[in-house]
Coordinates of C-alpha atoms (C1' of nucleotides) in Angstrom, one line a residue:
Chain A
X1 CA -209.5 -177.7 -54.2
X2 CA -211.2 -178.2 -57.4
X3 CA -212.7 -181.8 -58.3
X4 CA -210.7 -183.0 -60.8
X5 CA -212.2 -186.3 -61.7
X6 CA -215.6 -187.7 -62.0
X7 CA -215.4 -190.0 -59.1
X8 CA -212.6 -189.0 -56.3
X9 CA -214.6 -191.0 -53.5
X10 CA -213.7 -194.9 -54.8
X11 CA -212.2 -197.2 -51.8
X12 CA -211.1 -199.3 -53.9
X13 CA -208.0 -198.1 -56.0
X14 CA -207.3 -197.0 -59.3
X15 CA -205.0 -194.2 -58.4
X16 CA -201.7 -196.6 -58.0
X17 CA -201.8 -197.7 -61.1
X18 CA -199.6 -195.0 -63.2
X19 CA -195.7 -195.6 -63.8
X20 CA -194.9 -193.1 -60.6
X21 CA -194.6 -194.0 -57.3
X22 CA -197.9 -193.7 -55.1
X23 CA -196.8 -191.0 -53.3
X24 CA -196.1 -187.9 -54.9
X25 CA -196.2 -184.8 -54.5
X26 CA -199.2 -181.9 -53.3
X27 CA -201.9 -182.2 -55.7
X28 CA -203.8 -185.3 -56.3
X29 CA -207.8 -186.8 -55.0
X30 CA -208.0 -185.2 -51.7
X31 CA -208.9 -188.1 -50.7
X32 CA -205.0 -189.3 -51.7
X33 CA -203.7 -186.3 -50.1
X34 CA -204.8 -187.1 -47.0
X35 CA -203.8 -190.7 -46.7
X36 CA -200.3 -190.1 -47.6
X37 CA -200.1 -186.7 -45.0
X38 CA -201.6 -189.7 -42.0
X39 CA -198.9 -191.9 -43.6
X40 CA -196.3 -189.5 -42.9
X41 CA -197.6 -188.8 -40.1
X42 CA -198.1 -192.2 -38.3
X43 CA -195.0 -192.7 -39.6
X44 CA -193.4 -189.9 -37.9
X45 CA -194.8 -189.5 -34.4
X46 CA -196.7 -192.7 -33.7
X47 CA -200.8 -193.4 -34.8
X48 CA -202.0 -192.5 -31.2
X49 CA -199.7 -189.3 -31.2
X50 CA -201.1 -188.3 -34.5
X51 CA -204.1 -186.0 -33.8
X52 CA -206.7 -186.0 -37.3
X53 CA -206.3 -181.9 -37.3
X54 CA -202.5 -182.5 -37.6
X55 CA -203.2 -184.2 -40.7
X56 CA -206.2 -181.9 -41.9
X57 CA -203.5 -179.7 -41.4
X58 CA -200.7 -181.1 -44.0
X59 CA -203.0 -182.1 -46.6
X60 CA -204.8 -178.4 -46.3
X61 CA -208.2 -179.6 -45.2
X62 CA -210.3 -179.1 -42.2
X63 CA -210.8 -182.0 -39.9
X64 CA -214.1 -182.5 -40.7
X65 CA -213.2 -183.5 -44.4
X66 CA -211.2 -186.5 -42.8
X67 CA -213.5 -188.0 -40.9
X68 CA -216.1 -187.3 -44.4
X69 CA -213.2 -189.4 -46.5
X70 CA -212.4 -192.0 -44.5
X71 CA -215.4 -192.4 -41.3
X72 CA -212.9 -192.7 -38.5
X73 CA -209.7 -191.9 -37.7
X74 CA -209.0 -195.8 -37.0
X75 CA -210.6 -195.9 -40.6
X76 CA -208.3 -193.9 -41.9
X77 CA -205.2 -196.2 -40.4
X78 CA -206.9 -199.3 -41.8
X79 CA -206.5 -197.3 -45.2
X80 CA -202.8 -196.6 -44.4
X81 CA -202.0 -200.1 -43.7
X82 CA -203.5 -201.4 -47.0
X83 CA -201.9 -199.1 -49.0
X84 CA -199.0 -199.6 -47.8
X85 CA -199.0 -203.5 -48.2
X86 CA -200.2 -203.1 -51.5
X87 CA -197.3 -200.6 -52.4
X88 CA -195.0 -202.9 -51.2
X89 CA -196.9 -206.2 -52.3
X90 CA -196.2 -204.1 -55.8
X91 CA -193.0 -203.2 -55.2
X92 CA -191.9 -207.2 -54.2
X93 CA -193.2 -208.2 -57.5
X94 CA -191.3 -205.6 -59.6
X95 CA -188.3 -206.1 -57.9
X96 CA -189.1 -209.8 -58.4
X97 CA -188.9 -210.0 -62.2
X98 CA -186.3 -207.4 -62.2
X99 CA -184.4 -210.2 -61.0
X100 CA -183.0 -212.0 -57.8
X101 CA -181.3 -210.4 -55.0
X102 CA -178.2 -211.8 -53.2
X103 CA -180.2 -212.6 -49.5
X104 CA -183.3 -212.0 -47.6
X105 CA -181.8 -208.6 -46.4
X106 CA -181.5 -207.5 -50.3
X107 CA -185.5 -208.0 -50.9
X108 CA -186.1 -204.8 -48.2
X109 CA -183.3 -202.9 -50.0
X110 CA -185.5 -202.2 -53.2
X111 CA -188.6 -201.0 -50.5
X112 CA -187.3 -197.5 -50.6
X113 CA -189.6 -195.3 -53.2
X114 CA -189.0 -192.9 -50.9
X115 CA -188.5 -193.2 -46.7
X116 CA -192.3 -192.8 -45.8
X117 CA -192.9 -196.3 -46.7
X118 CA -190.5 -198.0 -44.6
X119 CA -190.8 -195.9 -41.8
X120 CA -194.7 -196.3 -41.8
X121 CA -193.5 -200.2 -41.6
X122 CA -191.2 -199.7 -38.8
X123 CA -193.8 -198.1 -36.8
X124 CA -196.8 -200.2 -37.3
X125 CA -194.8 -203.6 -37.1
X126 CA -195.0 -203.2 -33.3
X127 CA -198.1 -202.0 -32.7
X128 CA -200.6 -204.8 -34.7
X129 CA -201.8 -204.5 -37.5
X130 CA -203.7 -207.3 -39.3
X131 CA -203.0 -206.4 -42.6
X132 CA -199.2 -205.7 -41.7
X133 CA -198.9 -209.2 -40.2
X134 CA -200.5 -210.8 -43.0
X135 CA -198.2 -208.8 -45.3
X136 CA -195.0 -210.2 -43.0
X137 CA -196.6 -213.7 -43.5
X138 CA -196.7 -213.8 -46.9
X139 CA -193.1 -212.6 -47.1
X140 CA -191.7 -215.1 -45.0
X141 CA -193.8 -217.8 -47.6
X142 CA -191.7 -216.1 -50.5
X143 CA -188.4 -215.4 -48.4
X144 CA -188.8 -219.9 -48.0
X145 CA -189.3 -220.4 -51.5
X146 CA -186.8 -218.0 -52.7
X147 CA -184.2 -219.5 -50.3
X148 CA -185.1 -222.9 -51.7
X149 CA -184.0 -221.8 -55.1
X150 CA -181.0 -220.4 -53.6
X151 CA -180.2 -223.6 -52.0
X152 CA -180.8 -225.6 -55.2
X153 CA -178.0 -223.4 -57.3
X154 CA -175.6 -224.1 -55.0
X155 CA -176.1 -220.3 -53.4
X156 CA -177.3 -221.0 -49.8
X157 CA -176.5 -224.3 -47.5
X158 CA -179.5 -226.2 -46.7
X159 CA -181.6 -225.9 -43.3
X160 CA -183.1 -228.5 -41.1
X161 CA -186.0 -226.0 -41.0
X162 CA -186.5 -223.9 -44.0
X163 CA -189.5 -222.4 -42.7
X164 CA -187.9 -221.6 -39.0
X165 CA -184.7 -220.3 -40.8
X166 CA -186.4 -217.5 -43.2
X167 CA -188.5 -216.7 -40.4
X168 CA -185.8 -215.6 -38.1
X169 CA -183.9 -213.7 -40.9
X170 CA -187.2 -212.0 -41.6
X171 CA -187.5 -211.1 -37.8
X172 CA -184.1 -210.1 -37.7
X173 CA -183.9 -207.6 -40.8
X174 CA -187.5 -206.3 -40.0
X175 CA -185.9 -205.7 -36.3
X176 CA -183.4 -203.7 -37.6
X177 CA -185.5 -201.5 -39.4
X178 CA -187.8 -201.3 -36.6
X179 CA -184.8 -200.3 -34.8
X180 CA -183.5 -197.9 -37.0
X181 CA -182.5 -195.2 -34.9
X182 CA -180.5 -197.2 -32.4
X183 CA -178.9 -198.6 -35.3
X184 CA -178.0 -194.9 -36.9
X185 CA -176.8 -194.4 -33.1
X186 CA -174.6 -197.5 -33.1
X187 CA -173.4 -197.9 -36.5
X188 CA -174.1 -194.4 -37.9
X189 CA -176.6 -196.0 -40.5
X190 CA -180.0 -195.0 -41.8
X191 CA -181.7 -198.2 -42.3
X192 CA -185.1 -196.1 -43.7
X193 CA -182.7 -194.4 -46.2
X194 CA -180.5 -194.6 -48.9
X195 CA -179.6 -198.7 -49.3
X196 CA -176.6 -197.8 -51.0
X197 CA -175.1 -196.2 -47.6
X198 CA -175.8 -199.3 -45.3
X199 CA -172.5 -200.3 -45.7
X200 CA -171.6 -200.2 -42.0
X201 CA -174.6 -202.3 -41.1
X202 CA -174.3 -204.9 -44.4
X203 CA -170.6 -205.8 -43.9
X204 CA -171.1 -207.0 -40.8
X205 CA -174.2 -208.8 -41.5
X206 CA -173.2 -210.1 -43.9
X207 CA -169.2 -211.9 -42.8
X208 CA -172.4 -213.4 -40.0
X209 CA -174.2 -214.5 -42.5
X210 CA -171.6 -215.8 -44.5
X211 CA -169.5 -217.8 -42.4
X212 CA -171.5 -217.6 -38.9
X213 CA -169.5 -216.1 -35.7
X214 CA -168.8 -219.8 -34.0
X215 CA -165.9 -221.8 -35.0
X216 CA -166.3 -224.9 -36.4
X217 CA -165.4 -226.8 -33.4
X218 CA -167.6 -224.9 -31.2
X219 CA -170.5 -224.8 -33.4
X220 CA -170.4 -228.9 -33.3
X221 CA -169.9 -228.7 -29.3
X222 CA -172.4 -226.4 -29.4
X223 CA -174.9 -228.4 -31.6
X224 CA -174.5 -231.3 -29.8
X225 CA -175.1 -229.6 -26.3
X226 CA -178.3 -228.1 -27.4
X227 CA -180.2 -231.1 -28.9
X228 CA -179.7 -233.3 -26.5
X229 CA -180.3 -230.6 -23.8
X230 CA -183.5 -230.3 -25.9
X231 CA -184.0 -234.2 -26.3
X232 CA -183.6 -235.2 -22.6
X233 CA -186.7 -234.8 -21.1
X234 CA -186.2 -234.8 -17.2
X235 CA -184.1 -232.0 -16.7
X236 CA -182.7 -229.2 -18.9
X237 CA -181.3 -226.5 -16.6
X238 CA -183.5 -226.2 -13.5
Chain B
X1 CA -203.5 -197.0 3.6
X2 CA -201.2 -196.9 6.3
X3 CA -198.0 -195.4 6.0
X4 CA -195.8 -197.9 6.2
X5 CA -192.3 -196.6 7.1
X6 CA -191.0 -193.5 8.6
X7 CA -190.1 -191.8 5.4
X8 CA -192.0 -193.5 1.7
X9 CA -190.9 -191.3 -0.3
X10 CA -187.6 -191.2 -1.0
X11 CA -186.2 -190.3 -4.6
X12 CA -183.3 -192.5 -4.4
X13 CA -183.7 -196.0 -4.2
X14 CA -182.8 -197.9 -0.9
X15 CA -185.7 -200.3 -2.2
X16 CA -184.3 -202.5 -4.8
X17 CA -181.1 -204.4 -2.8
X18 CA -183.4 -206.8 -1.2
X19 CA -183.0 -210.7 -2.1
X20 CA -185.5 -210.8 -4.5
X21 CA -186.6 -209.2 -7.4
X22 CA -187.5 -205.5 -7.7
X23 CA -191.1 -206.4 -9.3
X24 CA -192.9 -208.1 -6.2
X25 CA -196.8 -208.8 -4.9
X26 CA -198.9 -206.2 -4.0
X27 CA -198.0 -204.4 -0.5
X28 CA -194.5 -202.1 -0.9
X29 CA -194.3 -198.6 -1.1
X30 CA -197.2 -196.5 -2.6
X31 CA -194.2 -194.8 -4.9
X32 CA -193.3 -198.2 -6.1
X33 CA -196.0 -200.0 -6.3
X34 CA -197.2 -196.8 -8.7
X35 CA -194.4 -197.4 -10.9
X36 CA -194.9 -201.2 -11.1
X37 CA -198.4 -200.8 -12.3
X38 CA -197.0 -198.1 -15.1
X39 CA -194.3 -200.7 -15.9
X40 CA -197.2 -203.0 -16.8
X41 CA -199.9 -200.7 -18.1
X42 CA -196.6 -199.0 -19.9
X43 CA -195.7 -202.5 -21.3
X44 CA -198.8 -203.1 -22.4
X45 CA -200.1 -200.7 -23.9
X46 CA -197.7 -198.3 -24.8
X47 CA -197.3 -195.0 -22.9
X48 CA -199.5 -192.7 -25.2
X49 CA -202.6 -194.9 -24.6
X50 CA -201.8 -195.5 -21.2
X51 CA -203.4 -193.1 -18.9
X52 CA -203.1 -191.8 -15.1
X53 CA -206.2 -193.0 -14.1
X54 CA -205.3 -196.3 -15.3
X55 CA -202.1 -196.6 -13.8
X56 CA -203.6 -195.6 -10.6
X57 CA -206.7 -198.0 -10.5
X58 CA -204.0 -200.8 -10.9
X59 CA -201.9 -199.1 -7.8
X60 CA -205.3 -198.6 -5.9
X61 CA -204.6 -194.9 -5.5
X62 CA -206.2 -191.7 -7.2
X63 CA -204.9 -189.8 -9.9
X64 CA -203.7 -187.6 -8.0
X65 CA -201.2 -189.3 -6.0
X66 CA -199.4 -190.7 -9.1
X67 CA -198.5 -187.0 -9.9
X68 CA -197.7 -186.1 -6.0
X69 CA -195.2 -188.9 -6.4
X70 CA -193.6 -188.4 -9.5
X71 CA -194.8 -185.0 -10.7
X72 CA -195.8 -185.7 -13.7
X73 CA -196.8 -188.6 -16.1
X74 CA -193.3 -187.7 -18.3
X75 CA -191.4 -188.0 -15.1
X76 CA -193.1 -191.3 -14.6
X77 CA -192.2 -192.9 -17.8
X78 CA -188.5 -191.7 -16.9
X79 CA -188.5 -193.3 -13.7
X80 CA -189.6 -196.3 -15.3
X81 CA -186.6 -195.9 -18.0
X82 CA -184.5 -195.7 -15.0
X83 CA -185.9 -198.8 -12.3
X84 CA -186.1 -201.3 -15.5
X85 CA -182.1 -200.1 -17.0
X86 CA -181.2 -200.6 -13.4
X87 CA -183.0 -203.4 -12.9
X88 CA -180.9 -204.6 -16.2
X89 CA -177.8 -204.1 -15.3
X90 CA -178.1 -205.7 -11.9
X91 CA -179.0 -208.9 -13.5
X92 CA -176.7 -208.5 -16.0
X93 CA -173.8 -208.1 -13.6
X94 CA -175.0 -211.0 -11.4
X95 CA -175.3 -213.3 -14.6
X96 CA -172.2 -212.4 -15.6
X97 CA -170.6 -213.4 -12.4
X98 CA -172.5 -216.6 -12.4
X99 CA -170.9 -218.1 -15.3
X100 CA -170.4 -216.7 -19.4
X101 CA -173.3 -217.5 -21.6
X102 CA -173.0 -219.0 -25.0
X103 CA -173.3 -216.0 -27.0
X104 CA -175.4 -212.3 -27.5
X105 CA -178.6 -214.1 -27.1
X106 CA -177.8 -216.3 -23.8
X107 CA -177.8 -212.9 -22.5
X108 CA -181.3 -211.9 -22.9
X109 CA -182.5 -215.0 -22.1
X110 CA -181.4 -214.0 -18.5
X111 CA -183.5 -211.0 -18.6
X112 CA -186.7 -213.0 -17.4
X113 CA -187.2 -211.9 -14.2
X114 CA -190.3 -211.7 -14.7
X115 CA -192.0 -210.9 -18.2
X116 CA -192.6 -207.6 -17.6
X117 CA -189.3 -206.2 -18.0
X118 CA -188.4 -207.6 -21.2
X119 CA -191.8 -206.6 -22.5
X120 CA -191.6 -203.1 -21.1
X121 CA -188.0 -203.1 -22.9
X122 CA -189.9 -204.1 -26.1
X123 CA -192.4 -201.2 -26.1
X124 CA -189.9 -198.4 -25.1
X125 CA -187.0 -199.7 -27.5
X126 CA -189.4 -198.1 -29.6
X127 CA -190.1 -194.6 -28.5
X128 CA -186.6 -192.9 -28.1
X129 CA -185.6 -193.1 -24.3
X130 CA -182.3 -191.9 -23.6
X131 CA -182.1 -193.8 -20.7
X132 CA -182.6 -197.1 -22.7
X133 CA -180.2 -195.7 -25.3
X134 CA -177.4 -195.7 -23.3
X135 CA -178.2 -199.2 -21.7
X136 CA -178.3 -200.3 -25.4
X137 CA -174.8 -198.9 -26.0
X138 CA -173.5 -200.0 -22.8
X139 CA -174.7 -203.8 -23.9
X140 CA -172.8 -203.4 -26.9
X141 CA -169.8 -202.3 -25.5
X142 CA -170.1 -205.3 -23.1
X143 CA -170.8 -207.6 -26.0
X144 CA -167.8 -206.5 -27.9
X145 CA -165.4 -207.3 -24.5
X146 CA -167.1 -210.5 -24.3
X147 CA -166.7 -211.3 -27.8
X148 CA -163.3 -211.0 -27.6
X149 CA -162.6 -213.1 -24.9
X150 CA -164.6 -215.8 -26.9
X151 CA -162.4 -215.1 -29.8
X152 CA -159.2 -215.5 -27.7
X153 CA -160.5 -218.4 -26.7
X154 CA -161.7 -220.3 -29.9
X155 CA -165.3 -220.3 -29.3
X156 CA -165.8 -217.1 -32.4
X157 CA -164.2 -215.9 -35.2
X158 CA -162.3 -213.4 -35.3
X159 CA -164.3 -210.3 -37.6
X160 CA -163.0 -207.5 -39.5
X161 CA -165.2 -205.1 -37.5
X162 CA -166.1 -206.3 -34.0
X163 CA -168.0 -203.4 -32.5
X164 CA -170.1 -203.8 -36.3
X165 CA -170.2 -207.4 -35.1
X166 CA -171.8 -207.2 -31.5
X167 CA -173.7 -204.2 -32.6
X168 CA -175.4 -206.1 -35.7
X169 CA -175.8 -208.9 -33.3
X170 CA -177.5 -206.5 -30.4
X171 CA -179.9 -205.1 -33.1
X172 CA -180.4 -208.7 -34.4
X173 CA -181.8 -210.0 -31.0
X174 CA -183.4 -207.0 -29.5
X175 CA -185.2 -206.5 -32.9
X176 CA -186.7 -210.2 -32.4
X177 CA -187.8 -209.3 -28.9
X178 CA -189.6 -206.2 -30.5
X179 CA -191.3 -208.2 -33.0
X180 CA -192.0 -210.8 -30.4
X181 CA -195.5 -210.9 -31.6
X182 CA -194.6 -211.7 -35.0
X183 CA -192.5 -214.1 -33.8
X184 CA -195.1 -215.2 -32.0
X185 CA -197.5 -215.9 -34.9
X186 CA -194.6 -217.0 -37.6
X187 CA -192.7 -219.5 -35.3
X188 CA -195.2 -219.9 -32.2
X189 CA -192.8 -218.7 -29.9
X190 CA -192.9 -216.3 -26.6
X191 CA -189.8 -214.7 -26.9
X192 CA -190.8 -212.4 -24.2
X193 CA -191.4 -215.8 -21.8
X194 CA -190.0 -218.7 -20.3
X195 CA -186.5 -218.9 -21.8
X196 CA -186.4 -222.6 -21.9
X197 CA -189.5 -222.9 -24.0
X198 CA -188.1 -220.9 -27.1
X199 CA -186.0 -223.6 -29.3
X200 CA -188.1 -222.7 -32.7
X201 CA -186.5 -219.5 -32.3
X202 CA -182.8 -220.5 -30.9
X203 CA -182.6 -223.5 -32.8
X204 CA -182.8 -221.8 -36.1
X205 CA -181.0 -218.7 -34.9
X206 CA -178.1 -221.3 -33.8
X207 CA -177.8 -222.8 -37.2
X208 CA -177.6 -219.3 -38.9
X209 CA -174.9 -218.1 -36.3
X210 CA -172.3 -221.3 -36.8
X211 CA -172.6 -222.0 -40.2
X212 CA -173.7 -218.6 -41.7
X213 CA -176.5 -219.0 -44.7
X214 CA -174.5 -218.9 -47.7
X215 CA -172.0 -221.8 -49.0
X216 CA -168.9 -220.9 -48.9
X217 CA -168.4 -220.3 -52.5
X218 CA -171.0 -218.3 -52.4
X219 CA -169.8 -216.5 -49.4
X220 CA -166.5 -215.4 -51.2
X221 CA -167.9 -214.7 -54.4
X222 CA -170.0 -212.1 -52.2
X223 CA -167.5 -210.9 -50.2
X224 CA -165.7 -210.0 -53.6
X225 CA -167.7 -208.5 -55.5
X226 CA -169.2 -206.4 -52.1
X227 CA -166.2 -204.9 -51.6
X228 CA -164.7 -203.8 -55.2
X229 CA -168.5 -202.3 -55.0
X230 CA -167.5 -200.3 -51.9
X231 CA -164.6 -199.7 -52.9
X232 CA -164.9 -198.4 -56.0
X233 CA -165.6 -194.8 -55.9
X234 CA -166.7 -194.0 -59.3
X235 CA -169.8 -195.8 -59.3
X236 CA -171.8 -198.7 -57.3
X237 CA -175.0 -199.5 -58.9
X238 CA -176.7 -196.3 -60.1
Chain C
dA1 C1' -233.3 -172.7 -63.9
dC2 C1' -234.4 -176.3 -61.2
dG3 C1' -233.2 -180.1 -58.0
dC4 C1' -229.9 -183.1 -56.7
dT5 C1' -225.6 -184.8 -55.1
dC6 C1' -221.3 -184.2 -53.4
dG7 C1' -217.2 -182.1 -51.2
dT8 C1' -215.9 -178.8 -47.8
dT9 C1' -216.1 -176.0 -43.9
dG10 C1' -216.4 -173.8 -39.1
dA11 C1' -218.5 -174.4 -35.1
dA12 C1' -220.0 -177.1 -31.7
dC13 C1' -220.6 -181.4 -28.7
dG14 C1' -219.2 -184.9 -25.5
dC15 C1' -215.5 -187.0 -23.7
dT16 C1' -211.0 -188.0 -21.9
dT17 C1' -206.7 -186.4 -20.9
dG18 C1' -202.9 -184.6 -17.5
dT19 C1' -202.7 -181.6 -13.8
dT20 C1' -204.1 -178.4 -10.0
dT21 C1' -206.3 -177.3 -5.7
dA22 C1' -208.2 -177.4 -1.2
dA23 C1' -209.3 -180.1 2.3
dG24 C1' -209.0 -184.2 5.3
dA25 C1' -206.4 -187.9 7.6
dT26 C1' -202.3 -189.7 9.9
dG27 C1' -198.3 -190.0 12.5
dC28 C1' -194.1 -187.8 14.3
dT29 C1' -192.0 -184.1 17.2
dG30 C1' -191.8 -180.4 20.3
Chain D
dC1 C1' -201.9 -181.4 23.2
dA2 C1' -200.3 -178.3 19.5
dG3 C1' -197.6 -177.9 15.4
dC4 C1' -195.9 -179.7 11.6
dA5 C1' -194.9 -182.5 7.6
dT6 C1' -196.5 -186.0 4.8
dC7 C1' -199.8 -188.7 2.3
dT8 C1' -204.1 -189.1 0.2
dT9 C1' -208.3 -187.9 -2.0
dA10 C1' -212.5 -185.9 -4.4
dA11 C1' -213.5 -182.3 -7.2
dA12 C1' -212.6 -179.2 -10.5
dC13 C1' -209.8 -177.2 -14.3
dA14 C1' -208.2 -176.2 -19.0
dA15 C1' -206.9 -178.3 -23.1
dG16 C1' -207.1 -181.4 -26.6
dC17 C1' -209.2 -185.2 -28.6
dG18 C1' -212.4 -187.6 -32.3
dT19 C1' -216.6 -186.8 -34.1
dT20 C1' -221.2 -184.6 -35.5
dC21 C1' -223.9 -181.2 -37.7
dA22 C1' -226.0 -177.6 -40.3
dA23 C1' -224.9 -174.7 -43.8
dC24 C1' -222.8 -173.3 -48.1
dG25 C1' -221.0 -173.6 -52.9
dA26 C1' -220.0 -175.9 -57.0
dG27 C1' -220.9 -179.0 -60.7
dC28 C1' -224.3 -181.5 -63.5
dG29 C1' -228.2 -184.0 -65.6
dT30 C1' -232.7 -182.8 -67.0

DNA sequence: ACGCTCGTTGAACGCTTGTTTAAGATGCTG
DNA sequence: CAGCATCTTAAACAAGCGTTCAACGAGCGT
């Protein structure tokens, strides 16, 4: 392991910078090694699963060496998560000026440098992260404005909540991916893998999407149930 | 301690066909009120950080009663999988008897016995347990009955794939209970609470499910140009 | 060549984990 | 009462955990 830069201990990043992807292949900082070998990792079997020699182990250093890198082991998941959101923050913005996707779903199609990422995402969305919350935050605040401009060419209907209506397409897509491997069970998908082989989980998502599952009629029966079932006061269903 | 009965432990359950629910106060069996406080700790925490000891501070037992009763902390978790799918499918059985729901979603929003169960379901939806697996298939195949007696009788349309329908749908809503803390922070909503007290979730996800999102120009220009893209062997986007 | 810093390591520490074990309590049965 | 089965526990066990530490080697400015 030769040292093969004049700094390779810098926290903050000028390694993700170069046309590739951020996670390539076995050389690299040590420091980079080991961070995407946790990645995988955590990804893989869970952060509290994951012992610190498992990951000495992949990236071909002694446990010691992570702990040196990184301080902790929690440390070293704090580094996982930013990376991550940064990768993706990245990612968002390419994908961005590339030009528009069809719906909400199609903006987590383009996260797929390579599964690690999502599957890191799938993991820690349920177990509560700061900096994977903030992340989800600040792509529900895009999802709304890019569904505004969908709505203004005629693309999307409108909402009576904008904010409420990205946010539950969020939770539902993220779900899915969280999900993941009831969904390969169920629809024979891999939602972490290849977005051009989703079919069986996009067509359906997307006839609900497109025209909703109620009938007209029902939908207005239904609509009018609910409000006023939320309206009246003294007694929804006891 | 006494012992309360003439035989406590007993592997099958002649414990939960009582009038209430299956989660009570603090007396019962020493074998179930174990597996109560693992539901919760489980819940919680997840199993990995959950340990023993924990779970059998909150029973008020030692350590090593847990593992007399159950054998081991695995078989533990797997009689939890167990109590809670069966727990599910009563209630499922006794809310479908009581009267049809509106659609997939009205039936979680039965699955509040107490939060507990929903929010063990959350964590172990999760971590690959083939016992909540095949409940999850089960659901679905329920789903796609009920669907279709809601399509016979005007309330859906009808869809070119209803088990990718109801199975989209499952992933849809169990995903949002997952991400219940996300939901949580975006919409300020306990999905994993009281049912009633959850319109910033249902009322958005309501709008979505009659209408659909797109317009329906939109929707058929989509649905066009989707499938010639499916369809079309030679290339889809490279 | 010196001193210095830094990356790296193997061994060890303290701690927690799940589990085992031997012994004691309790109630039922003969 | 003796015998038995069951429940329960405190104590101990081995294993694995995250982390610390002292030592070593390599690069580098002076």
């Amino acid at each position: 392991m030769l040292n093969m830069g004049s700094t390779s201990q810098d926290v903050s990043a000028p390694e993700a910078e170069g046309p590739g992807p951020g996670l390539a292949a076995a050389d690299r900082t040590t420091r980079a090694r080991i961070r995407d070998a946790a990645l995988r990792r955590f990804a893989a079997s869970g952060v509290d699963a994951t012992s610190v020699r498992a990951i000495a182990g992949d990236a071909g250093v002694s446990p010691g060496s992570v702990i040196h890198h990184f301080g902790s082991k929690d440390a070293l998941r704090v580094a996982c998560d930013e990376h991550v959101a940064a990768l993706i923050r990245e990612q968002k913005r390419t994908a961005m000026a590339a030009g528009a996707g069809l719906d909400p779903l199609a903006a987590f199609r383009t996260y797929e440098e390579g599964p690690p990422l999502l599957a890191y995402l799938a993991r820690t969305l349920t177990d509560g992260s700061p900096h994977v919350a903030e992340l989800i935050d600040e792509m529900v605040r895009d999802a709304v404005d890019y569904m505004a401009q969908g709505e203004a060419s005629g693309l999307l209907q409108p909402s009576e909540d904008p904010h409420g209506r990205a946010a539950v397409l969020m939770l539902w897509s993220l779900g899915a991916v969280v999900l993941h491997e009831h969904a390969e069970r169920l629809l024979g998908v891999d939602l972490l893998g290849d977005p051009a082989a989703t079919e069986r989980y996009s067509l359906p998502a997307m006839e609900i999407l497109g025209r909703g599952i109620f009938t007209p009629e029902a939908d207005e029966q239904l609509r009018e149930r609910v409000t006023e079932a939320y309206h009246d006061e003294t007694g929804g269903r006891s």
